[in-house]
């Protein structure tokens, strides 16, 4: 089963949002957010902005 992970890691005076896909590809925000919650929300919005990546999770030819 494919898992998409949303995370927030400390960066400067805030937190950086990161989306990690089962293939190991990670996409991080270039900006820092004041709270972990805002960083996680930004990561979720990034996932919604790229629905093709979610569609790829169901493709049998994509390695997990």
mmCIF file of C-alpha atoms in Angstrom:
data_model
loop_
_atom_site.group_PDB
_atom_site.id
_atom_site.type_symbol
_atom_site.label_atom_id
_atom_site.label_comp_id
_atom_site.label_asym_id
_atom_site.label_seq_id
_atom_site.Cartn_x
_atom_site.Cartn_y
_atom_site.Cartn_z
ATOM 1 C CA UNK A 1 0.000 0.000 0.000
ATOM 2 C CA UNK A 2 1.287 3.445 -0.892
ATOM 3 C CA UNK A 3 1.710 6.043 1.798
ATOM 4 C CA UNK A 4 2.100 9.768 1.383
ATOM 5 C CA UNK A 5 3.712 11.396 4.404
ATOM 6 C CA UNK A 6 3.214 15.024 5.358
ATOM 7 C CA UNK A 7 5.744 16.363 7.818
ATOM 8 C CA UNK A 8 7.081 19.518 9.376
ATOM 9 C CA UNK A 9 10.720 19.979 10.348
ATOM 10 C CA UNK A 10 12.362 22.950 12.052
ATOM 11 C CA UNK A 11 13.777 25.557 9.674
ATOM 12 C CA UNK A 12 15.010 28.922 10.840
ATOM 13 C CA UNK A 13 12.374 30.474 13.066
ATOM 14 C CA UNK A 14 9.620 28.130 11.904
ATOM 15 C CA UNK A 15 8.912 24.835 10.200
ATOM 16 C CA UNK A 16 9.394 23.537 6.669
ATOM 17 C CA UNK A 17 6.656 21.452 5.042
ATOM 18 C CA UNK A 18 7.619 18.202 3.325
ATOM 19 C CA UNK A 19 5.605 15.722 1.264
ATOM 20 C CA UNK A 20 7.168 12.264 0.851
ATOM 21 C CA UNK A 21 5.829 9.765 -1.689
ATOM 22 C CA UNK A 22 6.292 5.960 -1.601
ATOM 23 C CA UNK A 23 8.875 6.158 -4.392
ATOM 24 C CA UNK A 24 11.091 8.146 -2.018
ATOM 25 C CA UNK A 25 10.530 11.443 -3.810
ATOM 26 C CA UNK A 26 10.240 14.308 -1.324
ATOM 27 C CA UNK A 27 9.006 17.801 -2.034
ATOM 28 C CA UNK A 28 9.791 20.495 0.529
ATOM 29 C CA UNK A 29 8.520 24.024 0.766
ATOM 30 C CA UNK A 30 11.002 26.788 0.156
ATOM 31 C CA UNK A 31 9.430 28.940 2.857
ATOM 32 C CA UNK A 32 9.185 28.382 6.600
ATOM 33 C CA UNK A 33 5.858 28.497 8.424
ATOM 34 C CA UNK A 34 5.369 29.794 11.980
ATOM 35 C CA UNK A 35 3.775 26.588 13.303
ATOM 36 C CA UNK A 36 3.937 22.869 12.594
ATOM 37 C CA UNK A 37 0.199 22.900 11.833
ATOM 38 C CA UNK A 38 0.653 25.542 9.130
ATOM 39 C CA UNK A 39 3.531 23.583 7.605
ATOM 40 C CA UNK A 40 1.464 20.362 7.528
ATOM 41 C CA UNK A 41 -1.436 22.275 5.953
ATOM 42 C CA UNK A 42 0.912 23.651 3.288
ATOM 43 C CA UNK A 43 2.151 20.116 2.559
ATOM 44 C CA UNK A 44 -1.441 18.882 2.199
ATOM 45 C CA UNK A 45 -2.247 21.701 -0.192
ATOM 46 C CA UNK A 46 0.847 20.805 -2.224
ATOM 47 C CA UNK A 47 -0.488 17.235 -2.563
ATOM 48 C CA UNK A 48 -3.835 18.577 -3.770
ATOM 49 C CA UNK A 49 -2.033 20.777 -6.311
ATOM 50 C CA UNK A 50 -0.448 17.672 -7.872
ATOM 51 C CA UNK A 51 -3.247 15.084 -8.210
ATOM 52 C CA UNK A 52 -1.270 13.161 -10.850
ATOM 53 C CA UNK A 53 1.134 12.037 -8.120
ATOM 54 C CA UNK A 54 -1.774 10.500 -6.211
ATOM 55 C CA UNK A 55 -3.103 8.857 -9.374
ATOM 56 C CA UNK A 56 0.351 7.328 -9.896
ATOM 57 C CA UNK A 57 -0.025 5.457 -6.583
ATOM 58 C CA UNK A 58 -2.577 3.179 -8.253
ATOM 59 C CA UNK A 59 -0.455 2.403 -11.310
ATOM 60 C CA UNK A 60 0.944 -1.153 -11.192
ATOM 61 C CA UNK A 61 4.121 -0.148 -13.062
ATOM 62 C CA UNK A 62 5.197 2.360 -10.386
ATOM 63 C CA UNK A 63 7.534 0.790 -7.826
ATOM 64 C CA UNK A 64 6.803 1.483 -4.189
#
